[in-house]
Short mmCIF file of C-alpha atoms and ligand atoms in Angstrom, two decimals:
data_model
loop_
_atom_site.label_atom_id
_atom_site.label_comp_id
_atom_site.label_asym_id
_atom_site.label_seq_id
_atom_site.Cartn_x
_atom_site.Cartn_y
_atom_site.Cartn_z
CA MET A 1 -9.86 -8.76 -28.00
CA ALA A 2 -8.50 -5.37 -27.02
CA GLU A 3 -9.60 -4.13 -23.63
CA LYS A 4 -10.81 -0.59 -23.10
CA LEU A 5 -8.26 1.71 -21.55
CA MET A 6 -8.61 5.17 -20.05
CA LYS A 7 -5.97 7.79 -20.77
CA PHE A 8 -3.36 7.49 -18.01
CA SER A 9 -3.49 11.15 -16.95
CA GLU A 10 -7.26 10.99 -16.68
CA ALA A 11 -7.17 7.68 -14.77
CA VAL A 12 -4.83 8.99 -12.06
CA GLU A 13 -6.82 12.21 -11.89
CA LYS A 14 -10.01 10.26 -11.14
CA TYR A 15 -8.65 7.34 -9.10
CA ASP A 16 -6.02 6.72 -6.45
CA PRO A 17 -3.83 3.71 -7.32
CA VAL A 18 -2.67 1.29 -4.62
CA ILE A 19 0.03 -1.23 -5.48
CA GLY A 20 1.60 -4.22 -3.78
CA LEU A 21 4.73 -6.03 -4.90
CA GLU A 22 5.83 -9.57 -4.19
CA VAL A 23 9.43 -9.80 -5.33
CA HIS A 24 11.07 -13.21 -5.57
CA VAL A 25 14.83 -13.22 -5.28
CA GLU A 26 16.69 -16.41 -6.13
CA LEU A 27 19.65 -16.87 -3.81
CA ASN A 28 23.02 -17.85 -5.26
CA THR A 29 23.95 -20.37 -2.60
CA LYS A 30 26.14 -23.25 -3.78
CA THR A 31 23.43 -25.79 -3.08
CA LYS A 32 19.65 -25.92 -2.87
CA LEU A 33 17.51 -24.95 0.11
CA PHE A 34 16.89 -28.45 1.41
CA CYS A 35 19.44 -30.70 -0.29
CA PRO A 36 23.01 -30.64 -1.62
CA ALA A 37 22.07 -30.46 -5.32
CA GLU A 38 24.02 -27.75 -7.14
CA VAL A 39 22.50 -24.33 -7.80
CA SER A 40 23.59 -22.92 -11.15
CA PHE A 41 21.96 -21.49 -14.23
CA GLY A 42 21.96 -23.09 -17.66
CA GLY A 43 22.94 -26.68 -16.83
CA GLU A 44 21.73 -29.65 -18.88
CA PRO A 45 18.08 -30.21 -17.92
CA ASN A 46 17.50 -32.53 -14.98
CA THR A 47 21.14 -32.94 -13.97
CA GLN A 48 21.13 -30.88 -10.73
CA LEU A 49 18.97 -33.14 -8.67
CA THR A 50 18.75 -35.21 -5.55
CA PRO A 51 15.83 -37.32 -4.35
CA VAL A 52 14.82 -34.32 -2.21
CA SER A 53 14.57 -31.96 -5.22
CA LEU A 54 12.36 -34.54 -6.86
CA GLY A 55 10.24 -35.01 -3.76
CA LEU A 56 10.76 -38.76 -3.86
CA PRO A 57 8.99 -40.65 -1.10
CA GLY A 58 11.19 -41.14 1.93
CA SER A 59 13.57 -38.29 1.11
CA LEU A 60 13.98 -35.77 3.90
CA PRO A 61 14.80 -32.07 3.63
CA VAL A 62 17.47 -30.40 5.79
CA VAL A 63 17.67 -26.62 5.70
CA ASN A 64 20.74 -24.97 4.16
CA LYS A 65 22.33 -22.68 6.77
CA SER A 66 23.85 -20.37 4.15
CA ALA A 67 20.44 -19.77 2.62
CA ILE A 68 19.10 -18.69 6.00
CA ASP A 69 22.09 -16.39 6.56
CA TYR A 70 21.65 -14.85 3.10
CA ALA A 71 17.97 -14.28 3.82
CA ILE A 72 18.72 -12.68 7.20
CA LYS A 73 21.21 -10.31 5.55
CA LEU A 74 18.52 -9.29 3.10
CA GLY A 75 16.11 -8.85 6.01
CA LEU A 76 18.61 -6.62 7.78
CA ALA A 77 19.07 -4.51 4.64
CA LEU A 78 15.28 -4.10 4.49
CA HIS A 79 15.11 -3.11 8.17
CA CYS A 80 12.96 -6.15 8.94
CA ASP A 81 12.42 -7.60 12.39
CA ILE A 82 14.29 -10.91 12.30
CA ALA A 83 12.24 -13.59 14.01
CA GLU A 84 13.89 -15.54 16.78
CA TRP A 85 11.79 -18.56 15.78
CA SER A 86 10.58 -19.12 12.25
CA GLN A 87 8.97 -22.09 10.62
CA PHE A 88 8.60 -23.74 7.24
CA ALA A 89 5.11 -24.63 6.09
CA ARG A 90 3.71 -26.67 3.25
CA LYS A 91 1.77 -24.74 0.64
CA ASN A 92 -0.25 -27.36 -1.15
CA TYR A 93 -1.07 -27.13 -4.82
CA PHE A 94 -0.45 -29.17 -7.92
CA TYR A 95 1.76 -28.03 -10.73
CA PRO A 96 3.84 -30.32 -12.93
CA ASP A 97 7.05 -28.40 -12.24
CA MET A 98 6.66 -29.09 -8.51
CA PRO A 99 7.02 -32.81 -8.01
CA ARG A 100 6.14 -32.84 -4.29
CA ASP A 101 2.74 -31.21 -4.95
CA TYR A 102 3.52 -28.73 -2.22
CA GLN A 103 5.95 -25.89 -2.01
CA ILE A 104 7.95 -25.50 1.19
CA SER A 105 7.43 -21.89 2.17
CA GLN A 106 6.79 -19.95 5.34
CA TYR A 107 3.36 -18.92 6.48
CA ASP A 108 2.52 -17.41 9.85
CA LYS A 109 6.11 -17.51 11.15
CA PRO A 110 8.31 -15.94 8.48
CA LEU A 111 12.03 -15.39 9.03
CA ASN A 112 11.86 -11.65 8.32
CA GLY A 113 8.93 -9.61 9.61
CA GLU A 114 7.98 -5.99 9.05
CA GLY A 115 10.47 -3.55 7.58
CA TYR A 116 10.81 -0.81 5.00
CA LEU A 117 12.93 0.33 2.11
CA ASP A 118 13.62 3.94 1.16
CA VAL A 119 13.89 4.36 -2.60
CA GLU A 120 15.01 7.37 -4.55
CA LEU A 121 12.80 8.59 -7.38
CA GLU A 122 14.14 10.18 -10.54
CA ASP A 123 13.85 13.70 -9.18
CA GLY A 124 15.71 12.80 -6.01
CA GLU A 125 12.64 12.47 -3.78
CA ILE A 126 12.84 9.64 -1.25
CA PHE A 127 9.79 7.35 -1.03
CA ARG A 128 9.44 4.87 1.82
CA VAL A 129 8.02 1.48 0.80
CA PRO A 130 6.57 -0.44 3.76
CA ILE A 131 7.44 -4.14 3.87
CA GLU A 132 5.18 -6.79 5.33
CA ARG A 133 7.57 -9.73 5.41
CA ALA A 134 10.44 -11.41 3.57
CA HIS A 135 10.16 -15.16 3.88
CA VAL A 136 12.17 -18.11 2.60
CA GLU A 137 10.79 -20.74 0.24
CA ASP A 138 11.97 -23.10 -2.46
CA ASP A 139 11.55 -22.55 -6.17
CA ALA A 140 9.66 -24.78 -8.57
CA GLY A 141 11.18 -26.35 -11.67
CA LYS A 142 10.62 -25.02 -15.13
CA ASN A 143 8.08 -26.03 -17.75
CA THR A 144 8.80 -25.48 -21.41
CA HIS A 145 5.82 -25.65 -23.75
CA VAL A 146 6.79 -26.75 -27.22
CA GLY A 147 5.01 -26.17 -30.51
CA GLY A 148 2.83 -23.19 -29.60
CA ALA A 149 3.27 -19.73 -31.07
CA ASP A 150 4.88 -17.87 -28.18
CA GLY A 151 6.00 -20.53 -25.72
CA ARG A 152 2.69 -20.45 -23.88
CA ILE A 153 0.83 -23.60 -23.03
CA GLU A 154 -2.10 -22.66 -25.27
CA GLY A 155 -1.59 -24.32 -28.64
CA ALA A 156 1.49 -26.27 -27.55
CA ASP A 157 2.08 -29.86 -28.75
CA HIS A 158 3.76 -31.04 -25.60
CA SER A 159 5.51 -29.76 -22.51
CA LEU A 160 8.93 -30.50 -21.05
CA VAL A 161 9.90 -30.12 -17.45
CA ASP A 162 13.33 -29.37 -16.01
CA TYR A 163 13.74 -29.84 -12.26
CA ASN A 164 17.17 -28.20 -11.97
CA ARG A 165 15.55 -25.12 -10.44
CA ALA A 166 13.28 -27.13 -8.14
CA GLY A 167 14.45 -26.47 -4.61
CA VAL A 168 16.60 -23.40 -5.32
CA PRO A 169 16.23 -21.02 -2.36
CA LEU A 170 14.09 -17.93 -2.83
CA VAL A 171 13.29 -15.01 -0.62
CA GLU A 172 9.87 -13.54 -1.29
CA ILE A 173 9.68 -9.92 -0.23
CA VAL A 174 6.08 -8.79 0.21
CA THR A 175 5.22 -5.12 0.56
CA LYS A 176 2.31 -3.77 2.49
CA PRO A 177 -0.14 -1.98 0.20
CA ILE A 178 1.82 1.00 -1.14
CA THR A 179 -0.28 4.15 -1.00
CA GLY A 180 0.44 7.79 -1.71
CA ALA A 181 2.38 7.29 -4.93
CA GLY A 182 -0.49 8.47 -7.16
CA ALA A 183 0.61 9.06 -10.74
CA ARG A 184 4.11 7.92 -9.77
CA ALA A 185 3.04 4.40 -8.75
CA ALA A 186 4.92 2.80 -11.65
CA GLU A 187 8.02 4.86 -10.96
CA VAL A 188 7.96 3.90 -7.29
CA ALA A 189 7.64 0.22 -8.20
CA GLY A 190 10.52 0.44 -10.70
CA ALA A 191 12.75 2.25 -8.22
CA TYR A 192 11.85 -0.24 -5.49
CA VAL A 193 12.70 -3.32 -7.52
CA ARG A 194 15.91 -1.73 -8.86
CA THR A 195 16.94 -0.85 -5.32
CA ILE A 196 16.36 -4.44 -4.23
CA ARG A 197 18.46 -5.58 -7.17
CA ASP A 198 21.28 -3.24 -6.09
CA ILE A 199 21.03 -4.41 -2.48
CA VAL A 200 21.16 -8.11 -3.26
CA ARG A 201 24.11 -7.50 -5.56
CA ALA A 202 25.91 -5.55 -2.85
CA LEU A 203 25.19 -8.39 -0.43
CA ASN A 204 26.32 -10.87 -3.10
CA ILE A 205 23.41 -13.17 -2.29
CA SER A 206 21.86 -13.37 -5.76
CA ASN A 207 22.93 -12.91 -9.34
CA ALA A 208 19.86 -10.68 -9.58
CA ARG A 209 19.53 -11.06 -13.34
CA MET A 210 15.90 -10.48 -14.16
CA GLU A 211 16.28 -11.86 -17.67
CA GLN A 212 17.52 -15.14 -16.18
CA GLY A 213 14.61 -15.27 -13.77
CA ASN A 214 16.78 -14.64 -10.67
CA MET A 215 14.31 -11.90 -9.77
CA ARG A 216 10.65 -11.75 -10.67
CA ALA A 217 7.72 -9.84 -9.32
CA ASP A 218 4.01 -10.32 -8.83
CA VAL A 219 2.42 -6.93 -9.32
CA ASN A 220 -0.81 -6.12 -7.48
CA VAL A 221 -2.80 -3.06 -8.50
CA SER A 222 -6.10 -1.63 -7.37
CA LEU A 223 -7.87 1.69 -7.67
CA ARG A 224 -10.03 3.59 -5.24
CA ASN A 225 -12.00 6.79 -5.58
CA SER A 226 -9.91 8.81 -3.20
CA PRO A 227 -6.96 8.42 -0.83
CA ASP A 228 -9.31 8.03 2.14
CA ALA A 229 -11.60 5.45 0.55
CA PRO A 230 -11.16 1.74 1.40
CA PHE A 231 -8.93 -0.26 -0.96
CA GLY A 232 -10.51 -1.43 -4.19
CA THR A 233 -10.27 -4.94 -5.62
CA ARG A 234 -6.79 -5.80 -6.90
CA SER A 235 -5.53 -7.69 -9.88
CA GLU A 236 -2.31 -9.63 -9.49
CA THR A 237 -0.04 -9.86 -12.52
CA LYS A 238 2.28 -12.83 -11.97
CA ASN A 239 5.96 -13.37 -12.66
CA VAL A 240 6.85 -10.15 -14.41
CA ASN A 241 10.54 -10.44 -15.18
CA SER A 242 11.78 -7.04 -16.33
CA PHE A 243 11.88 -3.61 -14.73
CA ARG A 244 10.08 -2.09 -17.67
CA GLY A 245 7.52 -4.90 -17.59
CA ILE A 246 6.75 -4.07 -13.96
CA GLU A 247 6.33 -0.36 -14.71
CA ARG A 248 4.22 -1.00 -17.79
CA THR A 249 2.05 -3.55 -16.00
CA ILE A 250 1.14 -0.89 -13.45
CA VAL A 251 0.41 1.77 -16.04
CA TYR A 252 -1.66 -0.69 -18.05
CA GLU A 253 -3.63 -1.97 -15.05
CA ILE A 254 -4.37 1.58 -13.87
CA ARG A 255 -5.70 2.45 -17.32
CA ARG A 256 -7.65 -0.79 -17.70
CA GLN A 257 -9.22 -0.77 -14.23
CA ALA A 258 -10.13 2.92 -14.57
CA ALA A 259 -12.00 2.13 -17.78
CA VAL A 260 -13.82 -0.78 -16.07
CA LEU A 261 -14.84 1.39 -13.10
CA GLU A 262 -15.79 4.31 -15.32
CA ALA A 263 -18.16 2.06 -17.27
CA GLY A 264 -19.82 1.09 -13.99
CA GLY A 265 -18.18 -2.34 -13.98
CA GLU A 266 -16.36 -4.22 -11.26
CA VAL A 267 -12.68 -5.09 -11.22
CA LEU A 268 -12.27 -8.85 -10.86
CA GLN A 269 -9.86 -10.25 -8.32
CA GLU A 270 -7.83 -12.31 -10.74
CA THR A 271 -4.31 -13.28 -11.64
CA ARG A 272 -3.10 -11.92 -14.94
CA HIS A 273 0.10 -12.18 -16.92
CA TRP A 274 2.19 -9.53 -18.61
CA ASP A 275 2.19 -10.02 -22.37
CA GLU A 276 5.48 -8.50 -23.52
CA ALA A 277 4.68 -8.88 -27.21
CA ASN A 278 1.44 -6.91 -26.96
CA GLN A 279 2.45 -4.72 -24.01
CA THR A 280 -0.75 -5.62 -22.21
CA THR A 281 -1.79 -7.73 -19.26
CA ALA A 282 -4.13 -10.61 -20.02
CA GLY A 283 -6.64 -12.20 -17.69
CA GLY A 284 -5.82 -15.53 -16.15
CA ARG A 285 -7.64 -17.35 -13.41
CA VAL A 286 -10.12 -15.64 -11.15
CA LYS A 287 -8.83 -15.82 -7.63
CA THR A 288 -10.43 -15.28 -4.29
CA ASP A 289 -8.94 -14.77 -0.88
CA ALA A 290 -10.40 -18.16 -0.06
CA ASP A 291 -7.73 -19.79 -2.27
CA ASP A 292 -6.96 -22.65 0.03
CA TYR A 293 -3.40 -23.85 0.05
CA ARG A 294 -4.00 -25.79 3.26
CA TYR A 295 -0.84 -24.40 4.80
CA PHE A 296 0.47 -26.39 7.72
CA PRO A 297 3.88 -26.59 9.45
CA ASP A 298 6.16 -28.96 7.57
CA PRO A 299 6.61 -31.91 9.93
CA ASP A 300 9.87 -32.86 8.20
CA LEU A 301 11.61 -29.66 9.30
CA VAL A 302 12.43 -28.28 12.73
CA MET A 303 11.83 -24.65 13.55
CA VAL A 304 14.64 -22.24 12.73
CA HIS A 305 16.11 -20.60 15.82
CA ILE A 306 18.14 -17.43 15.35
CA THR A 307 20.01 -16.02 18.33
CA LYS A 308 20.70 -12.36 18.89
CA GLU A 309 24.43 -13.16 18.81
CA HIS A 310 24.08 -14.69 15.36
CA ILE A 311 22.23 -11.63 14.08
CA ASP A 312 25.02 -9.44 15.47
CA GLU A 313 27.61 -11.58 13.68
CA LEU A 314 25.76 -11.16 10.40
CA LYS A 315 25.33 -7.42 11.01
CA ALA A 316 29.08 -7.13 11.36
CA GLN A 317 29.50 -8.78 7.95
CA MET A 318 27.11 -6.40 6.17
CA PRO A 319 28.86 -4.55 3.33
CA GLU A 320 28.23 -0.93 2.46
CA MET A 321 24.68 -0.53 1.12
CA PRO A 322 24.07 1.11 -2.27
CA ARG A 323 22.81 4.41 -0.87
CA GLU A 324 25.78 4.81 1.48
CA ARG A 325 28.13 3.88 -1.32
CA ARG A 326 26.56 6.37 -3.63
CA ASN A 327 26.83 9.16 -1.03
CA ARG A 328 30.45 8.27 -0.31
CA LEU A 329 31.37 8.26 -4.00
CA GLN A 330 29.59 11.55 -4.60
CA THR A 331 31.67 13.18 -1.86
CA GLU A 332 34.88 11.59 -3.11
CA TRP A 333 34.22 12.61 -6.68
CA GLY A 334 32.82 16.06 -5.99
CA LEU A 335 29.96 15.60 -8.45
CA SER A 336 26.66 17.49 -8.23
CA ASP A 337 23.39 15.83 -7.14
CA ASN A 338 22.19 16.00 -10.73
CA ASP A 339 25.30 14.41 -12.21
CA MET A 340 25.18 11.67 -9.63
CA ARG A 341 21.48 11.00 -10.18
CA ASP A 342 22.04 10.74 -13.93
CA ILE A 343 24.75 8.17 -13.34
CA ILE A 344 22.48 6.16 -11.03
CA ASN A 345 19.50 6.38 -13.36
CA ALA A 346 21.67 5.13 -16.21
CA SER A 347 22.91 2.22 -14.00
CA ALA A 348 26.43 3.49 -14.69
CA LEU A 349 27.78 3.79 -11.15
CA ASP A 350 29.93 0.65 -11.32
CA LEU A 351 31.31 1.61 -14.71
CA VAL A 352 32.17 5.15 -13.63
CA GLU A 353 33.77 3.86 -10.44
CA GLU A 354 35.89 1.34 -12.33
CA THR A 355 36.91 4.03 -14.81
CA VAL A 356 38.04 6.28 -11.98
CA LYS A 357 39.92 3.35 -10.42
CA ALA A 358 41.62 2.85 -13.78
CA GLY A 359 42.98 6.39 -13.53
CA ALA A 360 40.43 8.72 -15.11
CA SER A 361 39.16 11.85 -13.41
CA PRO A 362 35.59 11.47 -12.05
CA ALA A 363 34.39 14.30 -14.28
CA GLY A 364 36.01 12.72 -17.32
CA ALA A 365 34.64 9.27 -16.52
CA ARG A 366 31.16 10.73 -16.04
CA LYS A 367 31.34 12.71 -19.26
CA TRP A 368 32.13 9.70 -21.46
CA TRP A 369 29.71 7.21 -19.93
CA MET A 370 26.84 9.68 -19.75
CA GLY A 371 27.60 11.34 -23.10
CA GLU A 372 28.93 9.58 -26.18
CA ILE A 373 28.65 6.06 -24.80
CA SER A 374 25.10 6.42 -23.39
CA ARG A 375 24.01 7.97 -26.66
CA THR A 376 25.32 4.99 -28.62
CA ALA A 377 23.70 2.56 -26.18
CA ASN A 378 20.36 4.34 -26.59
CA GLU A 379 20.62 4.42 -30.35
CA ASN A 380 21.27 0.70 -30.43
CA ASP A 381 18.73 -0.06 -27.71
CA THR A 382 21.35 -1.84 -25.65
CA THR A 383 22.97 -1.41 -22.24
CA LEU A 384 26.28 0.24 -21.39
CA GLU A 385 27.75 -3.08 -20.27
CA GLU A 386 26.86 -4.74 -23.53
CA LEU A 387 28.87 -2.26 -25.60
CA SER A 388 32.41 -3.39 -26.31
CA ILE A 389 34.01 -0.42 -24.54
CA THR A 390 35.37 -1.03 -21.02
CA PRO A 391 36.22 1.26 -18.10
CA ALA A 392 39.92 0.64 -18.86
CA ASP A 393 39.37 1.85 -22.44
CA VAL A 394 37.68 5.03 -21.25
CA ALA A 395 40.48 5.68 -18.77
CA ARG A 396 43.03 5.19 -21.57
CA VAL A 397 41.23 7.73 -23.79
CA GLU A 398 41.28 10.21 -20.90
CA ALA A 399 45.02 9.58 -20.47
CA LEU A 400 45.66 10.19 -24.16
CA ILE A 401 43.80 13.51 -23.85
CA ALA A 402 45.84 14.45 -20.78
CA GLU A 403 49.05 13.64 -22.65
CA GLY A 404 47.93 15.95 -25.45
CA LYS A 405 47.81 13.07 -27.92
CA LEU A 406 44.09 13.36 -28.56
CA ASN A 407 41.84 16.40 -28.73
CA ASP A 408 38.12 16.24 -27.94
CA LYS A 409 37.10 15.43 -31.46
CA LEU A 410 39.72 12.73 -31.99
CA ALA A 411 38.90 11.29 -28.58
CA LYS A 412 35.24 11.00 -29.62
CA GLN A 413 36.22 9.27 -32.84
CA THR A 414 38.47 6.95 -30.87
CA VAL A 415 35.65 6.07 -28.49
CA SER A 416 33.34 5.41 -31.45
CA GLY A 417 35.99 3.14 -32.93
CA VAL A 418 36.32 1.16 -29.71
CA ILE A 419 32.53 0.81 -29.50
CA ALA A 420 32.47 -0.32 -33.13
CA GLY A 421 34.79 -3.16 -32.15
CA GLU A 422 37.95 -1.83 -33.83
CA GLY A 423 40.07 -2.64 -30.79
CA THR A 424 41.61 -0.80 -27.86
CA PRO A 425 41.95 3.00 -27.92
CA ASP A 426 45.62 2.68 -28.94
CA GLU A 427 44.74 0.31 -31.74
CA VAL A 428 42.00 2.61 -33.01
CA VAL A 429 44.33 5.63 -32.86
CA ALA A 430 47.04 3.72 -34.76
CA LYS A 431 44.62 2.33 -37.32
CA HIS A 432 43.15 5.74 -38.25
CA GLY A 433 46.19 7.87 -37.51
CA TYR A 434 44.09 9.84 -35.00
CA GLU A 435 47.01 11.56 -33.30
CA VAL A 436 47.06 15.26 -32.64
CA VAL A 437 49.62 17.01 -34.86
CA GLN A 438 52.46 17.73 -32.45
CA ASP A 439 54.65 19.35 -35.08
CA THR A 440 54.13 23.08 -34.41
CA GLY A 441 55.96 23.91 -37.65
CA ALA A 442 53.26 22.16 -39.63
CA LEU A 443 50.55 23.86 -37.59
CA GLU A 444 52.17 27.26 -38.05
CA ALA A 445 52.12 26.78 -41.79
CA GLU A 446 48.38 26.00 -41.64
CA VAL A 447 47.73 29.01 -39.40
CA ASP A 448 49.62 31.25 -41.83
CA LYS A 449 47.50 29.95 -44.69
CA ALA A 450 44.27 30.50 -42.79
CA LEU A 451 45.24 34.03 -41.74
CA ALA A 452 46.34 34.92 -45.28
CA ALA A 453 43.01 33.73 -46.64
CA ASN A 454 41.03 35.82 -44.11
CA PRO A 455 42.47 39.33 -43.89
CA ASP A 456 39.20 40.67 -42.42
CA ILE A 457 39.46 38.23 -39.52
CA VAL A 458 43.07 39.23 -38.94
CA GLU A 459 41.90 42.85 -38.61
CA LYS A 460 39.28 41.93 -36.05
CA LEU A 461 41.67 39.79 -34.02
CA LYS A 462 44.24 42.60 -34.07
CA SER A 463 41.66 45.04 -32.78
CA GLY A 464 40.98 42.69 -29.84
CA ASN A 465 37.76 41.09 -31.16
CA MET A 466 38.42 37.41 -30.47
CA LYS A 467 35.08 36.12 -31.75
CA PRO A 468 36.35 34.99 -35.16
CA MET A 469 39.12 32.91 -33.58
CA GLY A 470 36.87 29.88 -33.98
CA ALA A 471 36.84 30.31 -37.74
CA ILE A 472 40.64 30.17 -37.89
CA ILE A 473 40.77 27.14 -35.60
CA GLY A 474 38.09 25.55 -37.77
CA ALA A 475 40.11 26.14 -40.92
CA VAL A 476 43.25 24.64 -39.36
CA MET A 477 41.24 21.67 -38.05
CA LYS A 478 39.86 21.09 -41.50
CA ALA A 479 43.29 21.24 -43.07
CA THR A 480 44.68 18.78 -40.52
CA ARG A 481 41.65 16.44 -40.69
CA GLY A 482 40.72 17.36 -37.12
CA GLN A 483 44.14 16.47 -35.77
CA ALA A 484 45.19 19.87 -34.45
CA ASP A 485 45.03 20.82 -30.81
CA ALA A 486 42.76 23.86 -30.47
CA LYS A 487 44.77 25.35 -27.63
CA THR A 488 48.03 25.08 -29.52
CA VAL A 489 46.45 26.66 -32.60
CA THR A 490 45.09 29.53 -30.49
CA GLY A 491 48.55 30.12 -29.06
CA ILE A 492 50.10 30.25 -32.52
CA VAL A 493 47.43 32.66 -33.78
CA MET A 494 47.97 34.94 -30.78
CA SER A 495 51.70 35.04 -31.41
CA LYS A 496 51.08 35.92 -35.08
CA ILE A 497 48.71 38.84 -34.54
CA LYS A 498 50.79 40.63 -31.93
P1 ADP B 501 -1.52 -13.39 -2.37
O1 ADP B 501 -1.18 -14.65 -1.67
O2 ADP B 501 -2.90 -13.33 -2.88
O3 ADP B 501 -0.54 -13.02 -3.41
P2 ADP B 501 -0.28 -11.70 -0.47
O4 ADP B 501 -0.84 -11.17 0.81
O5 ADP B 501 0.85 -12.63 -0.45
O6 ADP B 501 -1.50 -12.28 -1.26
O7 ADP B 501 0.22 -10.48 -1.35
C1 ADP B 501 -0.64 -9.52 -1.79
C2 ADP B 501 0.14 -8.29 -2.19
O8 ADP B 501 -0.79 -7.35 -2.66
C3 ADP B 501 0.84 -7.62 -1.03
O9 ADP B 501 1.98 -6.94 -1.51
C4 ADP B 501 -0.21 -6.64 -0.54
O10 ADP B 501 0.34 -5.53 0.10
C5 ADP B 501 -0.84 -6.21 -1.84
N1 ADP B 501 -2.24 -5.81 -1.70
C6 ADP B 501 -3.16 -6.26 -0.86
N2 ADP B 501 -4.35 -5.64 -1.08
C7 ADP B 501 -4.16 -4.79 -2.11
C8 ADP B 501 -5.00 -3.88 -2.81
N3 ADP B 501 -6.28 -3.75 -2.53
N4 ADP B 501 -4.45 -3.18 -3.81
C9 ADP B 501 -3.17 -3.33 -4.16
N5 ADP B 501 -2.34 -4.16 -3.53
C10 ADP B 501 -2.81 -4.90 -2.52
MG1 MG B 502 0.98 -13.53 -4.44
#
């Protein structure tokens, strides 16, 4: 049953969207939050367990110090107030992937309190996202529903449960309601979650792979009549696990809720899920604020005490944050704001940096990654990393150009060859014989032929009209199958028409 949607532009004209994001980041500590079971992705089901991960009676949790340190570093990066005393609490609910029947989370005494994160939008504007808290909790296991159409529980024959993930440490970063984004609400959310991804990677505290579930977001959206009206009722779309999914959830919910309100209806406070196949959100369970998890302090765990000295120690270990790094690299490379923004928006900063480290000029590195290679990635609907060309390959192509062995056209063909999996740049050049003709005698002969065939052009060139030079270069290129160097050819032509 398709839901009614209002056109997006009309919806944001009529209503003011408010969003709230709860981002879960799985930490890449060696062991779980409360026991020494291994944390790693993709292991045989139910092999990374201890009695604590299984919640067996009598087993006792002990907090993992590294997990707390990782979470504090994240809190520092998000400008949060780090609590001197924080506390774990039991959040009671039943779900088969959570054998204890309660999740160990934090409630009224989270580790990281209020903070903010400045995110850069596509046009360079900085938007400040206010953060409510960033608390520590353990993850649930994973259910797999077998036999249904799309892996959902509806229509499944049976379900399997894997507890390897049960007890993996998570930080849940909760924003305050984000207002003032208007039509750019989805863009703000996308930029926010990407910035968090970049920060946790820089901190090296999470693998931050959304497709592996290392990061997932609950997306809250509501509409109100105007920016000074009270907040409307929100929907909460759970566990969205791609950047595009987050952005599209927001756009969809704005359009759906606007249609509901426009028809005089009421938005339900409910949890929904993002349906990637249909690009819609679908209703789940109706939720009220009275949802009672019966939180209470976990009597098995002592309070966490963080001294000021310890925070200072961790501060001293903080690496350069993505925005500082980006500003430093821009200065070092001498690129314009626009060039730099394009690189960031294409998630190509690491690749360009590695290419420069491998010896290419910043401008050259930028040109290849943002030009030919990005175009191929777009055409194939894939990412730059997934293509078979590496920063070292790009640097090698640039070196071959600098040595005069490749011209622009041959370099492009070489890059295409590398992307097509034909091997390294040198292998591609050797395979196709892509080298620039160095033999000036051979080039001279081709120039002579081209000039002889175009006496009118010769006249123009002699009279100082250089416009038709391109036609002569073109003819020589054609004759040499693109393997001439345009500058060399120009030089030969000039010497002939004197
Ligand atoms: P819950 O436990 O129901 O998920 P939380 O307080 O943990 O509630 O998180 C709710 C999220 O939704 C927060 O990010 C909060 O800022 C946001 N939020 C609260 N009210 C609204 C609203 N009316 N519209 C949009 N977002 C909201
Ligand atoms: Mg929530």
